[in-house]
CSV table of C-alpha atoms and ligand atoms in Angstrom, one decimal:
chain,number,residue,atom,x,y,z
W,1,UNK,CA,-4.5,27.5,-1.4
W,2,UNK,CA,-6.8,27.7,1.9
W,3,UNK,CA,-7.5,24.9,4.1
W,4,UNK,CA,-10.9,24.5,2.7
W,5,UNK,CA,-9.9,24.3,-1.1
W,6,UNK,CA,-7.2,21.8,-0.1
W,7,UNK,CA,-9.8,19.7,1.3
W,8,UNK,CA,-12.4,20.0,-1.4
W,9,UNK,CA,-9.0,19.5,-3.8
W,10,UNK,CA,-8.2,15.8,-2.2
W,11,UNK,CA,-12.3,15.3,-1.8
W,12,UNK,CA,-12.4,15.1,-5.9
W,13,UNK,CA,-9.0,13.8,-6.8
W,14,UNK,CA,-6.7,12.6,-4.0
W,15,UNK,CA,-7.1,8.4,-4.1
W,16,UNK,CA,-5.8,7.7,-0.5
W,17,UNK,CA,-3.0,4.5,0.4
W,18,UNK,CA,-4.3,2.2,3.2
W,19,UNK,CA,-7.5,4.4,4.2
W,20,UNK,CA,-11.4,3.5,4.7
W,21,UNK,CA,-12.1,5.4,1.3
W,22,UNK,CA,-15.8,5.4,2.1
W,23,UNK,CA,-15.4,6.7,5.4
W,24,UNK,CA,-12.7,9.3,4.0
W,25,UNK,CA,-15.5,10.6,1.2
W,26,UNK,CA,-17.4,11.5,4.3
W,27,UNK,CA,-14.7,13.0,6.8
W,28,UNK,CA,-12.2,14.0,4.6
W,29,UNK,CA,-8.2,14.6,5.0
W,30,UNK,CA,-6.1,15.2,8.2
W,31,UNK,CA,-3.7,17.5,6.2
W,32,UNK,CA,-0.5,18.4,7.9
W,33,UNK,CA,1.1,21.5,6.9
W,34,UNK,CA,4.9,21.2,8.6
W,35,UNK,CA,6.9,19.4,10.9
W,36,UNK,CA,10.2,20.2,13.8
W,37,UNK,CA,11.5,17.5,15.9
W,38,UNK,CA,8.8,15.6,16.9
W,39,UNK,CA,6.2,17.9,16.7
W,40,UNK,CA,3.9,18.4,13.4
W,41,UNK,CA,1.5,20.7,12.9
W,42,UNK,CA,-1.9,20.7,10.7
W,43,UNK,CA,-3.8,22.9,8.2
W,44,UNK,CA,-5.1,25.1,11.5
W,45,UNK,CA,-1.8,25.6,13.6
W,46,UNK,CA,-2.9,22.5,15.6
W,47,UNK,CA,0.3,20.9,16.5
W,48,UNK,CA,0.5,17.3,17.5
W,49,UNK,CA,3.4,15.0,19.4
W,50,UNK,CA,4.1,12.4,16.5
W,51,UNK,CA,4.3,9.6,18.3
W,52,UNK,CA,4.4,7.6,15.4
W,53,UNK,CA,7.2,9.2,13.8
W,54,UNK,CA,5.4,9.4,10.3
W,55,UNK,CA,5.1,5.4,9.3
W,56,UNK,CA,8.0,4.2,11.7
W,57,UNK,CA,10.5,6.7,9.6
W,58,UNK,CA,11.3,9.9,10.5
W,59,UNK,CA,14.0,8.3,13.4
W,60,UNK,CA,16.0,11.6,13.5
W,61,UNK,CA,12.6,13.6,13.7
W,62,UNK,CA,11.3,16.3,11.2
W,63,UNK,CA,13.1,19.5,9.9
W,64,UNK,CA,16.8,18.0,10.3
W,65,UNK,CA,19.2,20.8,8.6
W,66,UNK,CA,21.8,18.5,7.6
W,67,UNK,CA,19.6,15.9,6.2
W,68,UNK,CA,18.1,19.1,4.1
W,69,UNK,CA,21.6,20.2,3.1
W,70,UNK,CA,22.8,17.0,2.3
W,71,UNK,CA,19.7,16.4,-0.4
W,72,UNK,CA,20.5,19.9,-1.3
W,73,UNK,CA,24.2,19.6,-2.5
W,74,UNK,CA,23.3,16.2,-3.9
W,75,UNK,CA,20.5,17.5,-6.1
W,76,UNK,CA,22.9,20.7,-7.4
W,77,UNK,CA,25.7,17.8,-7.8
W,78,UNK,CA,24.0,14.6,-9.6
W,79,UNK,CA,20.6,15.2,-9.7
W,80,UNK,CA,20.0,11.7,-11.4
W,81,UNK,CA,22.0,8.2,-11.6
W,82,UNK,CA,21.4,4.5,-11.6
W,83,UNK,CA,23.1,1.4,-11.4
W,84,UNK,CA,22.0,-0.3,-14.9
W,85,UNK,CA,24.9,-2.0,-16.5
W,86,UNK,CA,27.3,-1.8,-14.4
W,87,UNK,CA,27.0,2.7,-14.2
W,88,UNK,CA,27.4,3.8,-10.4
W,89,UNK,CA,28.1,7.0,-8.8
W,90,UNK,CA,29.9,7.9,-5.3
W,91,UNK,CA,27.1,8.2,-3.3
W,92,UNK,CA,25.6,4.9,-3.8
W,93,UNK,CA,29.3,3.4,-4.3
W,94,UNK,CA,29.7,4.8,-0.5
W,95,UNK,CA,26.6,3.9,1.2
W,96,UNK,CA,26.6,0.4,0.1
W,97,UNK,CA,30.1,0.5,1.9
W,98,UNK,CA,29.3,2.5,4.8
W,99,UNK,CA,26.1,0.0,5.0
W,100,UNK,CA,28.1,-2.9,4.9
W,101,UNK,CA,30.4,-1.8,7.8
W,102,UNK,CA,27.4,-1.7,10.5
W,103,UNK,CA,25.6,-4.9,8.9
W,104,UNK,CA,25.0,-8.1,11.4
W,105,UNK,CA,27.8,-10.1,10.5
W,106,UNK,CA,28.3,-11.7,7.4
W,107,UNK,CA,26.1,-9.4,5.1
W,108,UNK,CA,28.1,-8.3,2.9
W,109,UNK,CA,26.3,-6.8,0.1
W,110,UNK,CA,23.5,-4.5,-0.6
W,111,UNK,CA,21.2,-3.8,-3.5
W,112,UNK,CA,19.0,-0.6,-3.4
W,113,UNK,CA,15.3,0.1,-4.1
W,114,UNK,CA,13.0,2.5,-2.6
W,115,UNK,CA,10.3,0.8,-0.6
W,116,UNK,CA,10.2,-1.8,2.0
W,117,UNK,CA,7.6,-4.0,-0.7
W,118,UNK,CA,10.5,-3.4,-3.0
W,119,UNK,CA,13.3,-4.7,-1.3
W,120,UNK,CA,10.9,-7.6,0.1
W,121,UNK,CA,10.0,-8.9,-3.3
W,122,UNK,CA,13.6,-8.3,-4.3
W,123,UNK,CA,14.5,-10.3,-1.6
W,124,UNK,CA,12.1,-13.4,-2.8
W,125,UNK,CA,13.3,-12.7,-6.4
W,126,UNK,CA,16.9,-13.0,-4.9
W,127,UNK,CA,15.9,-16.5,-3.2
W,128,UNK,CA,14.4,-17.6,-6.3
W,129,UNK,CA,17.2,-17.0,-8.1
W,130,UNK,CA,19.7,-18.6,-5.8
W,131,UNK,CA,18.0,-21.5,-5.6
W,132,UNK,CA,18.2,-21.6,-9.5
W,133,UNK,CA,21.2,-21.1,-9.9
W,134,UNK,CA,22.5,-23.8,-7.0
W,135,UNK,CA,20.4,-26.4,-9.6
W,136,UNK,CA,17.0,-26.2,-7.1
W,137,UNK,CA,14.8,-24.3,-9.2
W,138,UNK,CA,11.8,-26.6,-7.2
W,139,UNK,CA,12.7,-24.3,-3.9
W,140,UNK,CA,9.9,-21.8,-4.7
W,141,UNK,CA,8.0,-21.6,-1.5
W,142,UNK,CA,8.4,-19.0,0.8
W,143,UNK,CA,7.3,-19.7,4.9
W,144,UNK,CA,5.8,-16.2,6.5
W,145,UNK,CA,4.1,-15.7,9.7
W,146,UNK,CA,0.4,-14.7,10.3
W,147,UNK,CA,0.1,-10.8,11.0
W,148,UNK,CA,3.3,-10.7,9.9
W,149,UNK,CA,3.9,-6.9,7.6
W,150,UNK,CA,5.9,-7.3,4.8
W,151,UNK,CA,4.1,-4.7,2.3
W,152,UNK,CA,1.8,-4.2,-0.9
W,153,UNK,CA,3.1,-5.5,-4.2
W,154,UNK,CA,1.9,-8.7,-4.9
W,155,UNK,CA,4.6,-10.8,-3.2
W,156,UNK,CA,5.2,-8.6,-0.3
W,157,UNK,CA,1.7,-8.4,0.4
W,158,UNK,CA,1.4,-12.0,-0.3
W,159,UNK,CA,4.1,-12.5,2.7
W,160,UNK,CA,2.4,-10.3,4.7
W,161,UNK,CA,-0.3,-11.9,7.2
W,162,UNK,CA,-3.5,-9.7,7.8
W,163,UNK,CA,-6.6,-10.4,5.8
W,164,UNK,CA,-7.0,-6.8,4.9
W,165,UNK,CA,-4.0,-6.6,2.7
W,166,UNK,CA,-5.5,-10.0,0.8
W,167,UNK,CA,-9.1,-9.7,0.5
W,168,UNK,CA,-10.0,-8.2,-2.6
W,169,UNK,CA,-6.6,-8.6,-4.5
W,170,UNK,CA,-6.4,-12.3,-5.3
W,171,UNK,CA,-3.8,-12.8,-2.4
W,172,UNK,CA,-2.2,-14.4,-1.2
W,173,UNK,CA,-0.6,-15.7,-3.8
W,174,UNK,CA,0.2,-19.7,-3.3
W,175,UNK,CA,4.2,-19.6,-3.2
W,176,UNK,CA,3.3,-18.3,0.8
W,177,UNK,CA,2.8,-20.5,3.3
W,178,UNK,CA,2.0,-18.8,6.5
W,179,UNK,CA,2.8,-20.1,10.0
W,180,UNK,CA,1.2,-19.4,13.8
W,181,UNK,CA,1.5,-15.5,14.8
W,182,UNK,CA,4.7,-15.9,17.6
W,183,UNK,CA,1.6,-13.9,19.4
W,184,UNK,CA,1.9,-15.4,23.2
W,185,UNK,CA,-1.6,-13.7,24.6
W,186,UNK,CA,-3.5,-14.9,21.6
W,187,UNK,CA,-2.1,-18.0,20.3
W,188,UNK,CA,-0.8,-19.6,23.7
W,189,UNK,CA,-2.6,-22.5,25.1
W,190,UNK,CA,-4.7,-22.6,28.5
W,191,UNK,CA,-1.5,-23.2,31.0
W,192,UNK,CA,1.5,-23.3,28.6
W,193,UNK,CA,4.5,-21.6,29.5
W,194,UNK,CA,6.3,-19.1,27.2
W,195,UNK,CA,8.7,-21.8,26.9
W,196,UNK,CA,6.5,-24.2,25.8
W,197,UNK,CA,5.3,-22.0,23.6
W,198,UNK,CA,8.1,-21.4,21.8
W,199,UNK,CA,8.7,-25.1,21.4
W,200,UNK,CA,5.2,-25.5,19.8
W,201,UNK,CA,5.7,-23.0,17.4
W,202,UNK,CA,9.0,-24.5,16.3
W,203,UNK,CA,7.4,-27.9,16.0
W,204,UNK,CA,5.1,-26.6,14.1
W,205,UNK,CA,7.9,-25.0,11.5
W,206,UNK,CA,9.7,-28.7,11.5
W,207,UNK,CA,6.2,-30.3,10.5
W,208,UNK,CA,5.3,-27.9,8.1
W,209,UNK,CA,8.7,-28.5,6.5
W,210,UNK,CA,8.5,-32.0,6.7
W,211,UNK,CA,5.4,-32.0,4.9
W,212,UNK,CA,5.8,-29.1,2.2
W,213,UNK,CA,9.2,-30.9,1.6
W,214,UNK,CA,12.3,-28.8,2.5
W,215,UNK,CA,13.9,-29.4,-1.2
W,216,UNK,CA,10.6,-27.0,-2.3
W,217,UNK,CA,11.0,-24.2,0.2
W,218,UNK,CA,13.4,-21.2,-0.9
W,219,UNK,CA,13.1,-18.7,2.2
W,220,UNK,CA,11.7,-17.8,5.6
W,221,UNK,CA,10.9,-14.1,6.0
W,222,UNK,CA,10.4,-12.2,9.4
W,223,UNK,CA,10.5,-9.3,11.4
W,224,UNK,CA,12.2,-9.5,14.5
W,225,UNK,CA,9.6,-7.7,16.3
W,226,UNK,CA,6.5,-7.7,14.2
W,227,UNK,CA,5.2,-3.7,13.6
W,228,UNK,CA,1.8,-2.9,11.8
W,229,UNK,CA,0.8,-6.9,12.5
W,230,UNK,CA,0.2,-5.3,15.9
W,231,UNK,CA,3.8,-4.7,17.7
W,232,UNK,CA,4.5,-8.5,18.6
W,233,UNK,CA,7.6,-9.3,20.2
W,234,UNK,CA,8.1,-13.0,20.1
W,235,UNK,CA,8.2,-15.3,23.0
W,236,UNK,CA,11.4,-15.8,24.8
W,237,UNK,CA,13.7,-18.5,22.6
W,238,UNK,CA,11.8,-18.0,19.3
W,239,UNK,CA,14.4,-17.1,17.1
W,240,UNK,CA,16.7,-19.6,18.9
W,241,UNK,CA,14.6,-22.2,18.2
W,242,UNK,CA,13.8,-22.0,14.5
W,243,UNK,CA,17.3,-20.5,13.7
W,244,UNK,CA,18.9,-24.0,13.6
W,245,UNK,CA,15.5,-26.0,12.0
W,246,UNK,CA,16.0,-23.5,8.9
W,247,UNK,CA,19.9,-24.2,9.3
W,248,UNK,CA,19.4,-27.6,8.8
W,249,UNK,CA,17.3,-27.7,6.0
W,250,UNK,CA,18.8,-25.0,3.8
W,251,UNK,CA,16.2,-23.1,4.1
W,252,UNK,CA,17.6,-19.0,3.6
W,253,UNK,CA,16.4,-16.5,6.9
W,254,UNK,CA,14.9,-13.2,5.0
W,255,UNK,CA,15.1,-10.6,8.2
W,256,UNK,CA,12.5,-8.1,7.2
W,257,UNK,CA,14.2,-5.1,9.0
W,258,UNK,CA,12.3,-2.2,7.4
W,259,UNK,CA,10.9,-1.2,10.6
W,260,UNK,CA,14.0,-3.0,13.4
W,261,UNK,CA,16.4,-1.2,11.6
W,262,UNK,CA,18.7,1.6,12.5
W,263,UNK,CA,17.7,1.3,16.6
W,264,UNK,CA,14.0,0.6,16.9
W,265,UNK,CA,14.9,-2.1,19.3
W,266,UNK,CA,17.7,-0.6,20.8
W,267,UNK,CA,21.2,-1.9,18.9
W,268,UNK,CA,21.2,-1.1,15.1
W,269,UNK,CA,19.7,-4.2,14.2
W,270,UNK,CA,16.7,-6.2,15.2
W,271,UNK,CA,18.4,-9.4,14.0
W,272,UNK,CA,21.5,-8.8,16.8
W,273,UNK,CA,18.8,-8.0,19.5
W,274,UNK,CA,16.8,-11.1,19.1
W,275,UNK,CA,19.6,-13.5,17.4
W,276,UNK,CA,18.6,-14.2,13.6
W,277,UNK,CA,21.3,-14.2,12.3
W,278,UNK,CA,19.5,-14.1,8.5
W,279,UNK,CA,21.5,-14.7,4.9
W,280,UNK,CA,19.4,-11.7,4.2
W,281,UNK,CA,18.1,-8.3,5.3
W,282,UNK,CA,15.6,-5.8,4.0
W,283,UNK,CA,15.7,-2.3,5.8
W,284,UNK,CA,13.8,0.9,4.4
W,285,UNK,CA,12.4,4.0,6.6
W,286,UNK,CA,15.0,5.3,9.0
W,287,UNK,CA,17.9,4.9,6.4
W,288,UNK,CA,16.9,7.8,5.4
W,289,UNK,CA,14.5,8.9,8.4
W,290,UNK,CA,11.7,9.4,5.9
W,291,UNK,CA,13.5,11.8,4.1
W,292,UNK,CA,14.1,9.9,0.6
W,293,UNK,CA,12.1,6.8,-0.6
W,294,UNK,CA,14.8,4.3,-0.1
W,295,UNK,CA,15.6,1.0,0.7
W,296,UNK,CA,17.9,-1.7,0.6
W,297,UNK,CA,18.4,-5.8,0.5
W,298,UNK,CA,21.7,-7.1,1.8
W,299,UNK,CA,22.9,-10.3,1.2
W,300,UNK,CA,25.7,-12.8,2.3
W,301,UNK,CA,28.7,-14.0,0.4
W,302,UNK,CA,27.1,-17.0,0.2
W,303,UNK,CA,23.9,-16.0,-1.0
W,304,UNK,CA,25.4,-13.7,-3.5
W,305,UNK,CA,28.1,-15.9,-4.8
W,306,UNK,CA,25.6,-18.4,-6.9
W,307,UNK,CA,23.6,-15.1,-8.2
W,308,UNK,CA,26.9,-13.4,-9.8
W,309,UNK,CA,27.5,-16.9,-11.3
W,310,UNK,CA,24.0,-17.7,-12.7
W,311,UNK,CA,24.1,-13.6,-13.9
W,312,UNK,CA,27.1,-14.5,-16.4
W,313,UNK,CA,25.3,-17.6,-17.6
W,314,UNK,CA,22.3,-15.6,-18.7
W,315,UNK,CA,24.6,-12.7,-19.7
W,316,UNK,CA,22.5,-10.3,-17.4
W,317,UNK,CA,20.6,-10.2,-13.7
W,318,UNK,CA,17.4,-9.6,-14.9
W,319,UNK,CA,16.3,-7.3,-12.0
W,320,UNK,CA,16.7,-3.7,-10.9
W,321,UNK,CA,14.4,-0.1,-10.9
W,322,UNK,CA,15.2,3.1,-12.8
W,323,UNK,CA,15.5,4.6,-9.0
W,324,UNK,CA,17.8,2.2,-7.5
W,325,UNK,CA,20.1,3.5,-5.0
W,326,UNK,CA,18.9,6.9,-6.6
W,327,UNK,CA,22.1,9.3,-5.7
W,328,UNK,CA,19.5,12.0,-3.7
W,329,UNK,CA,18.3,9.2,-1.2
W,330,UNK,CA,21.6,7.7,-1.1
W,331,UNK,CA,23.2,10.8,-0.4
W,332,UNK,CA,20.6,11.3,2.8
W,333,UNK,CA,21.3,7.8,4.0
W,334,UNK,CA,24.7,8.7,4.4
W,335,UNK,CA,23.9,11.8,6.4
W,336,UNK,CA,21.9,9.7,8.3
W,337,UNK,CA,24.8,7.3,9.3
W,338,UNK,CA,27.1,10.2,9.7
W,339,UNK,CA,24.1,11.5,12.4
W,340,UNK,CA,23.9,8.4,14.1
W,341,UNK,CA,27.3,8.5,14.8
W,342,UNK,CA,28.2,12.2,15.6
W,343,UNK,CA,25.0,12.1,18.3
W,344,UNK,CA,25.3,8.4,19.3
W,345,UNK,CA,21.9,7.9,18.7
W,346,UNK,CA,21.8,4.6,20.2
W,347,UNK,CA,23.4,5.3,22.7
W,348,UNK,CA,20.6,7.9,23.4
W,349,UNK,CA,17.9,4.9,22.3
W,350,UNK,CA,19.5,3.0,25.3
W,351,UNK,CA,19.0,5.5,27.9
W,352,UNK,CA,15.2,6.7,27.1
W,353,UNK,CA,13.7,3.5,26.2
W,354,UNK,CA,13.5,2.0,29.8
W,355,UNK,CA,11.1,5.4,30.6
W,356,UNK,CA,9.0,4.8,27.4
W,357,UNK,CA,8.8,1.1,28.3
W,358,UNK,CA,7.9,1.7,32.2
W,359,UNK,CA,5.5,4.5,31.0
W,360,UNK,CA,4.2,2.1,29.1
W,361,UNK,CA,3.5,-0.7,31.2
W,362,UNK,CA,1.7,2.0,33.7
W,363,UNK,CA,-0.8,2.6,30.7
W,364,UNK,CA,-1.1,-1.0,30.7
W,365,UNK,CA,-2.6,-1.3,33.9
W,366,UNK,CA,-6.1,0.1,32.5
W,367,UNK,CA,-8.6,-2.3,32.6
W,368,UNK,CA,-9.2,-2.0,28.7
W,369,UNK,CA,-5.9,-2.8,27.9
W,370,UNK,CA,-5.1,-7.0,27.6
W,371,UNK,CA,-1.5,-6.3,27.7
W,372,UNK,CA,1.5,-4.0,26.9
W,373,UNK,CA,4.4,-5.0,25.1
W,374,UNK,CA,7.7,-3.3,23.1
W,375,UNK,CA,11.3,-3.1,22.8
W,376,UNK,CA,13.3,-0.2,22.9
W,377,UNK,CA,11.6,2.8,21.3
W,378,UNK,CA,8.8,0.9,19.9
W,379,UNK,CA,5.7,-0.2,21.7
W,380,UNK,CA,2.1,-1.8,21.5
W,381,UNK,CA,-1.0,-1.4,23.5
W,382,UNK,CA,-3.5,-4.4,23.1
W,383,UNK,CA,-6.9,-3.7,23.8
W,384,UNK,CA,-9.8,-6.3,25.5
W,385,UNK,CA,-12.1,-4.7,22.7
W,386,UNK,CA,-10.5,-4.8,19.6
W,387,UNK,CA,-12.5,-1.6,18.5
W,388,UNK,CA,-11.4,0.3,21.5
W,389,UNK,CA,-7.9,0.5,19.3
W,390,UNK,CA,-9.4,2.9,16.6
W,391,UNK,CA,-11.0,4.5,19.4
W,392,UNK,CA,-8.2,5.5,21.3
W,393,UNK,CA,-6.6,6.6,18.1
W,394,UNK,CA,-9.0,9.5,17.4
W,395,UNK,CA,-9.0,10.0,21.7
W,396,UNK,CA,-5.3,11.0,21.7
W,397,UNK,CA,-5.1,12.7,18.2
W,398,UNK,CA,-7.9,15.1,20.4
W,399,UNK,CA,-5.5,15.6,22.7
W,400,UNK,CA,-2.8,16.3,20.4
W,401,UNK,CA,-0.9,13.4,19.6
W,402,UNK,CA,-0.8,10.9,17.1
W,403,UNK,CA,-0.9,6.9,17.8
W,404,UNK,CA,-2.2,4.3,15.2
W,405,UNK,CA,-4.3,1.5,15.6
W,406,UNK,CA,-2.6,-1.6,14.2
W,407,UNK,CA,-3.4,-5.0,13.3
W,408,UNK,CA,-6.9,-4.9,14.2
W,409,UNK,CA,-6.6,-4.4,18.0
W,410,UNK,CA,-3.5,-2.8,19.4
W,411,UNK,CA,-2.1,0.9,19.2
W,412,UNK,CA,1.1,1.8,18.5
W,413,UNK,CA,3.7,4.0,19.3
W,414,UNK,CA,7.2,4.5,17.8
W,415,UNK,CA,8.0,8.0,18.4
W,416,UNK,CA,11.2,9.6,16.6
W,417,UNK,CA,14.2,8.1,18.0
W,418,UNK,CA,15.9,11.7,19.4
W,419,UNK,CA,12.5,12.0,21.3
W,420,UNK,CA,13.7,13.4,24.7
W,421,UNK,CA,12.5,12.3,28.6
W,422,UNK,CA,10.4,15.4,29.1
W,423,UNK,CA,9.0,14.5,25.4
W,424,UNK,CA,8.2,11.1,26.4
W,425,UNK,CA,7.0,12.5,29.7
W,426,UNK,CA,4.2,14.4,27.1
W,427,UNK,CA,3.6,11.5,25.0
W,428,UNK,CA,2.5,9.4,27.9
W,429,UNK,CA,0.6,12.0,29.5
W,430,UNK,CA,-1.4,12.6,26.2
W,431,UNK,CA,-2.1,9.3,26.0
W,432,UNK,CA,-3.3,8.8,29.5
W,433,UNK,CA,-6.0,11.6,29.0
W,434,UNK,CA,-6.9,9.9,25.9
W,435,UNK,CA,-8.0,7.0,28.3
W,436,UNK,CA,-9.8,9.4,30.1
W,437,UNK,CA,-11.6,10.4,27.3
W,438,UNK,CA,-12.4,6.6,26.5
W,439,UNK,CA,-13.6,6.2,29.7
W,440,UNK,CA,-15.7,9.3,29.8
W,441,UNK,CA,-17.5,8.7,26.4
C,1,PLP,C1,8.1,-4.4,8.2
C,1,PLP,C2,7.8,-3.8,7.1
C,1,PLP,N1,8.0,-4.3,5.8
C,1,PLP,C3,7.5,-4.1,4.5
C,1,PLP,C4,7.0,-3.1,4.6
C,1,PLP,C5,6.7,-1.8,3.2
C,1,PLP,O1,7.6,-0.7,3.4
C,1,PLP,P1,7.1,0.3,2.1
C,1,PLP,O2,5.5,0.9,2.4
C,1,PLP,O3,7.7,0.9,2.2
C,1,PLP,O4,6.7,-1.1,0.8
C,1,PLP,C6,6.7,-2.5,5.5
C,1,PLP,C7,5.9,-0.9,5.8
C,1,PLP,O5,5.7,0.0,6.9
C,1,PLP,C8,7.1,-2.6,7.0
C,1,PLP,O6,6.5,-2.5,8.4
């Protein structure tokens, strides 16, 4: 097929996710043909530095031969396998074991699904099942935050705190209660210090629990750093302030590490970087470097033990997917973990992240930018005029750089973890030229 007929077929038949479909009908698709390392190439041979690692997922870059080979080997050995009724296969068992060894302290058991949304839906169902098992079935509410992004299935979209994910879908469902976004530049009051803002958010949590009743609340869910809602780094001391409140009221903490897991913020887990100590942790994306759809819900013994007993009483645990722990996805994930160790990916992130954050802060000096923020190898530029975010994304593309407008006002950068210092400089230069384009327009 030539590029033109591909485009025509897309316009005629493709139904795009997370797309302005009306605009797309006029503009048509942006067709990517191939990728290698941090680079993508479109159907016309134009190259783009992928400053978003796909959708925050291609941690090890495109076309890594070791991952290709791991998938090929597993496809030949056992191309499909499942875990229903106690069935198992070596890649799934070994991955659960290897992942458990890396998890934040206290998390020991791993349930597999295919996407971040499925993982978060599963986390909600596990929290519910857990409380039913413990004789507190009225604990059904889940606390979440505005501007959080947890996915798009009915439960995950309800947890999400972005109006675009709710409008037209009869969402959020009423079991979710949203709290203030931990977003200092937008939510802190005039004259309020960072510490005072943190204290106010903690007080809001305490008041909400008192008002709704702790006995009605199953869990609180949070991304360590909010990603798709605008790369929002919480104020100093935020998790240290809310963690004891949740513990005191017996409310489970679910850490959504779909973006922050596997070194995005520096350490292996955002939970460690920001001090969450979760009872349940969900991860996906960089677990396979985006090469295969795979997510994991990781729980503590204390969460798991009542679930185990309840499944015995009921004669089964009624949850699981056809593709839970797909052997090819698990084989690729195992190879990702092996490469993390062999190539010291976390050491690389620690070495290059300061260069990235410094460059971002410099771009933040532009009068168009309200705040530059980030941690590790993720960053965001919140624009003073929200419309500038989409304009900057378009200008960057014209400069051969892919970034993404998120949360309605912020341009996100989240490059592959393997990006080199020279590629970081190249990425930031391209973004600087994109700013020039906005100024010249
Ligand atoms: C923090 C977070 N949670 C959940 C999801 C949903 O993942 P998926 O798109 O795989 O369903 C995303 C996707 O970007 C995410 O960023």
